Short mmCIF file of C-alpha atoms in Angstrom, two decimals:
data_model
loop_
_atom_site.label_atom_id
_atom_site.label_comp_id
_atom_site.label_asym_id
_atom_site.label_seq_id
_atom_site.Cartn_x
_atom_site.Cartn_y
_atom_site.Cartn_z
CA MET B 1 14.27 -22.18 -41.35
CA PRO B 2 14.63 -21.08 -37.68
CA THR B 3 11.35 -20.37 -35.91
CA PRO B 4 10.83 -17.41 -33.51
CA ASP B 5 10.43 -18.35 -29.86
CA LYS B 6 6.87 -18.61 -28.47
CA TRP B 7 7.41 -15.73 -26.00
CA GLY B 8 7.77 -13.19 -28.79
CA GLN B 9 11.32 -12.20 -27.79
CA GLY B 10 12.80 -12.51 -31.27
CA ILE B 11 15.01 -15.50 -30.44
CA ASP B 12 15.41 -17.89 -33.36
CA ILE B 13 15.14 -21.60 -32.59
CA TRP B 14 16.88 -23.98 -35.01
CA GLN B 15 14.49 -26.58 -36.47
CA MET B 16 14.99 -30.22 -37.39
CA THR B 17 14.21 -29.29 -41.00
CA ASP B 18 17.10 -26.83 -41.09
CA ALA B 19 20.46 -27.84 -42.48
CA PRO B 20 22.52 -29.38 -39.67
CA SER B 21 24.85 -26.74 -38.18
CA ILE B 22 25.65 -26.65 -34.50
CA PRO B 23 27.54 -23.32 -34.78
CA ASP B 24 24.63 -21.65 -36.56
CA ALA B 25 22.09 -23.08 -34.10
CA VAL B 26 24.11 -21.86 -31.11
CA LYS B 27 24.70 -18.46 -32.73
CA ALA B 28 20.98 -18.00 -33.38
CA ILE B 29 20.20 -18.54 -29.70
CA ALA B 30 23.17 -16.48 -28.49
CA ASP B 31 22.29 -13.55 -30.76
CA GLY B 32 18.80 -13.55 -29.35
CA VAL B 33 19.56 -14.16 -25.68
CA ILE B 34 22.73 -12.14 -25.01
CA PRO B 35 21.31 -8.70 -25.94
CA ARG B 36 18.35 -9.41 -23.63
CA SER B 37 20.45 -10.44 -20.64
CA VAL B 38 22.47 -8.21 -18.32
CA LEU B 39 25.68 -7.35 -20.16
CA ARG B 40 28.79 -6.84 -18.01
CA PHE B 41 31.43 -4.22 -18.81
CA ALA B 42 34.47 -2.99 -16.94
CA SER B 43 33.36 0.63 -17.37
CA ALA B 44 31.08 2.95 -19.34
CA SER B 45 33.92 3.68 -21.76
CA THR B 46 34.41 -0.05 -22.41
CA ARG B 47 30.68 -0.40 -23.01
CA GLY B 48 30.73 2.50 -25.45
CA ALA B 49 33.64 1.01 -27.38
CA THR B 50 31.97 -2.42 -27.55
CA LEU B 51 28.36 -1.60 -28.37
CA VAL B 52 28.84 -0.09 -31.82
CA GLY B 53 27.74 -0.80 -35.37
CA ASP B 54 25.59 -3.91 -35.65
CA PHE B 55 25.90 -4.28 -31.87
CA ALA B 56 24.79 -0.74 -31.01
CA PRO B 57 22.65 -0.50 -27.85
CA VAL B 58 18.87 -0.59 -28.14
CA ASP B 59 16.14 0.48 -25.72
CA GLY B 60 15.46 -2.15 -23.07
CA MET B 61 19.08 -3.31 -22.86
CA LEU B 62 20.58 -3.75 -19.39
CA THR B 63 24.25 -3.38 -18.49
CA TRP B 64 26.30 -3.74 -15.32
CA LEU B 65 29.33 -1.44 -14.93
CA GLU B 66 31.88 -3.13 -12.72
CA ASP B 67 34.02 -0.10 -11.86
CA VAL B 68 31.13 1.82 -10.28
CA GLY B 69 28.86 -1.11 -9.35
CA ARG B 70 25.88 0.21 -11.29
CA LEU B 71 23.00 -1.35 -13.23
CA GLU B 72 21.79 0.80 -16.13
CA LEU B 73 18.85 0.59 -18.54
CA ARG B 74 18.86 1.87 -22.11
CA ASP B 75 15.78 4.07 -22.45
CA SER B 76 14.93 6.66 -25.10
CA GLY B 77 18.41 6.37 -26.54
CA ALA B 78 20.26 7.01 -23.27
CA TRP B 79 21.53 5.04 -20.28
CA SER B 80 19.61 5.51 -17.03
CA VAL B 81 20.73 4.25 -13.62
CA ILE B 82 18.22 1.84 -12.12
CA ALA B 83 20.26 0.39 -9.27
CA VAL B 84 23.62 0.54 -7.58
CA GLY B 85 25.48 -2.16 -5.72
CA ASN B 86 25.56 -2.73 -2.00
CA ARG B 87 27.11 0.57 -0.90
CA ALA B 88 28.12 0.51 2.73
CA TRP B 89 27.80 3.57 4.94
CA THR B 90 31.03 5.57 5.17
CA THR B 91 31.86 7.96 8.00
CA VAL B 92 32.53 11.55 6.97
CA PRO B 93 35.96 12.81 8.11
CA LEU B 94 35.28 15.82 10.35
CA ALA B 95 37.30 18.99 10.75
CA SER B 96 38.79 19.84 14.14
CA GLY B 97 36.27 21.05 16.71
CA TRP B 98 33.44 18.86 15.46
CA SER B 99 32.60 15.35 16.65
CA HIS B 100 30.26 12.54 15.62
CA ASN B 101 27.07 11.20 17.24
CA GLY B 102 25.50 14.55 18.05
CA ASN B 103 22.32 14.15 20.15
CA ASP B 104 22.95 10.35 20.07
CA ASN B 105 22.02 10.28 16.37
CA GLY B 106 25.01 8.19 15.35
CA ASN B 107 28.04 9.07 13.26
CA PHE B 108 27.74 11.48 10.35
CA GLN B 109 27.88 9.10 7.37
CA TYR B 110 27.04 8.86 3.68
CA ARG B 111 26.37 6.26 1.01
CA ILE B 112 25.50 6.27 -2.69
CA VAL B 113 22.07 5.00 -3.75
CA SER B 114 19.89 5.03 -6.86
CA LEU B 115 16.90 7.33 -6.57
CA PHE B 116 14.49 7.98 -9.44
CA GLY B 117 17.01 6.71 -11.97
CA GLU B 118 20.05 8.71 -10.87
CA GLU B 119 22.87 8.36 -8.40
CA THR B 120 22.19 10.14 -5.13
CA ILE B 121 24.21 10.65 -1.97
CA MET B 122 22.32 9.95 1.25
CA PHE B 123 23.38 11.19 4.68
CA ARG B 124 22.60 10.09 8.23
CA GLY B 125 23.77 10.78 11.78
CA ALA B 126 24.66 14.05 13.46
CA ILE B 127 27.63 16.17 14.49
CA ALA B 128 28.30 17.97 17.75
CA ARG B 129 30.30 20.89 19.07
CA THR B 130 31.02 21.59 22.73
CA THR B 131 33.14 24.74 22.50
CA TRP B 132 32.86 27.80 20.29
CA PRO B 133 35.33 30.61 19.56
CA SER B 134 34.72 34.05 21.05
CA ILE B 135 33.71 35.29 17.62
CA VAL B 136 31.58 32.66 15.91
CA PRO B 137 31.96 32.62 12.10
CA GLN B 138 28.93 32.39 9.84
CA TRP B 139 30.19 29.24 8.12
CA TRP B 140 32.47 26.25 8.68
CA VAL B 141 34.17 23.62 6.56
CA LEU B 142 33.00 20.38 8.16
CA THR B 143 35.20 17.91 6.29
CA SER B 144 38.83 17.41 7.24
CA SER B 145 39.40 15.95 3.77
CA PRO B 146 37.18 15.93 0.66
CA LEU B 147 34.83 13.04 -0.01
CA PRO B 148 36.03 10.73 -2.85
CA ALA B 149 35.38 11.61 -6.48
CA ALA B 150 32.66 8.94 -6.87
CA ALA B 151 30.66 10.63 -4.09
CA ARG B 152 30.89 14.21 -5.38
CA PRO B 153 28.07 16.10 -7.12
CA THR B 154 28.53 17.55 -10.60
CA THR B 155 27.77 21.00 -9.19
CA LYS B 156 27.23 22.51 -5.76
CA ARG B 157 24.19 21.20 -3.87
CA THR B 158 22.54 23.24 -1.12
CA PHE B 159 20.17 21.74 1.45
CA LEU B 160 18.83 22.34 4.96
CA VAL B 161 19.64 20.40 8.12
CA SER B 162 18.00 20.57 11.55
CA CYS B 163 19.82 21.67 14.68
CA SER B 164 19.22 22.05 18.41
CA ASP B 165 17.41 25.17 19.64
CA THR B 166 19.59 25.14 22.74
CA ASN B 167 21.87 28.19 22.58
CA SER B 168 20.49 28.87 19.12
CA ASP B 169 17.83 31.21 17.78
CA ARG B 170 17.28 28.94 14.79
CA ILE B 171 16.47 25.25 14.35
CA ALA B 172 17.80 24.85 10.80
CA LEU B 173 21.10 25.59 9.09
CA LYS B 174 22.26 25.57 5.47
CA VAL B 175 24.70 23.03 4.05
CA ASP B 176 26.69 23.42 0.84
CA TYR B 177 28.16 20.28 -0.70
CA GLY B 178 30.56 21.23 -3.49
CA SER B 179 31.81 19.42 -6.57
CA ASP B 180 35.22 19.43 -4.85
CA GLY B 181 33.89 17.01 -2.21
CA VAL B 182 33.91 19.61 0.59
CA ILE B 183 30.91 19.95 2.93
CA SER B 184 30.36 23.31 4.64
CA LEU B 185 27.83 24.50 7.21
CA TRP B 186 26.28 27.99 7.14
CA GLY B 187 24.16 30.04 9.54
CA THR B 188 25.98 29.99 12.87
CA GLY B 189 26.74 33.15 14.81
CA ALA B 190 26.71 34.83 18.20
CA SER B 191 23.10 33.74 18.79
CA ALA B 192 23.29 30.48 16.84
CA LYS B 193 25.62 28.03 18.57
CA PRO B 194 23.69 24.73 18.57
CA PRO B 195 25.34 21.80 20.39
CA TRP B 196 24.32 19.40 17.61
CA VAL B 197 23.35 19.38 13.92
CA SER B 198 21.49 16.44 12.36
CA PHE B 199 21.88 15.12 8.81
CA ASN B 200 19.25 12.39 9.12
CA GLY B 201 16.92 12.16 6.13
CA THR B 202 18.98 14.40 3.83
CA PHE B 203 20.11 13.49 0.33
CA VAL B 204 21.10 15.24 -2.92
CA SER B 205 21.68 14.23 -6.52
CA LEU B 206 25.22 13.63 -7.70
#
């Protein structure tokens, strides 16, 4: 009769007193080890179609989703993100009139990270503007094209960014990041024409 492993992980070890059966001995180890390793799936939908019935997911199980580069943990009957792959910084495409590296803060960029168990978009860098129209609008679309679907929030996210007090009666502006992937800046006007706006240290949940 197979004996449980000494680490208490529920892995059956075939014994010399058991009837000889290499397939059964290998299966006993595989059935114990595989569910406790990191399972790889092409996508969440593939995982859902595979882990059913006797192979339904259990708390403590780890899976890697290849399409989104994400490690997830099964906890309390649901999948929680615990890490994402090596996501490089990507430069945000800017609308006409705006430029990167405002106040020498580097290009306005983003990347996806895991924060407190959920995917989060992180920003860095700053934008600049050297000329303003005679009538300054209260808001601007900053992106010349939307950010990709994988980097978009499920609903609009609003956050504050700092700006120069030169030619501006305020040192903070509002940013709206929509589920359509468009980033807009709010709060400019006749007395608020800062030469740069910084996104360093800002991030929102996706």
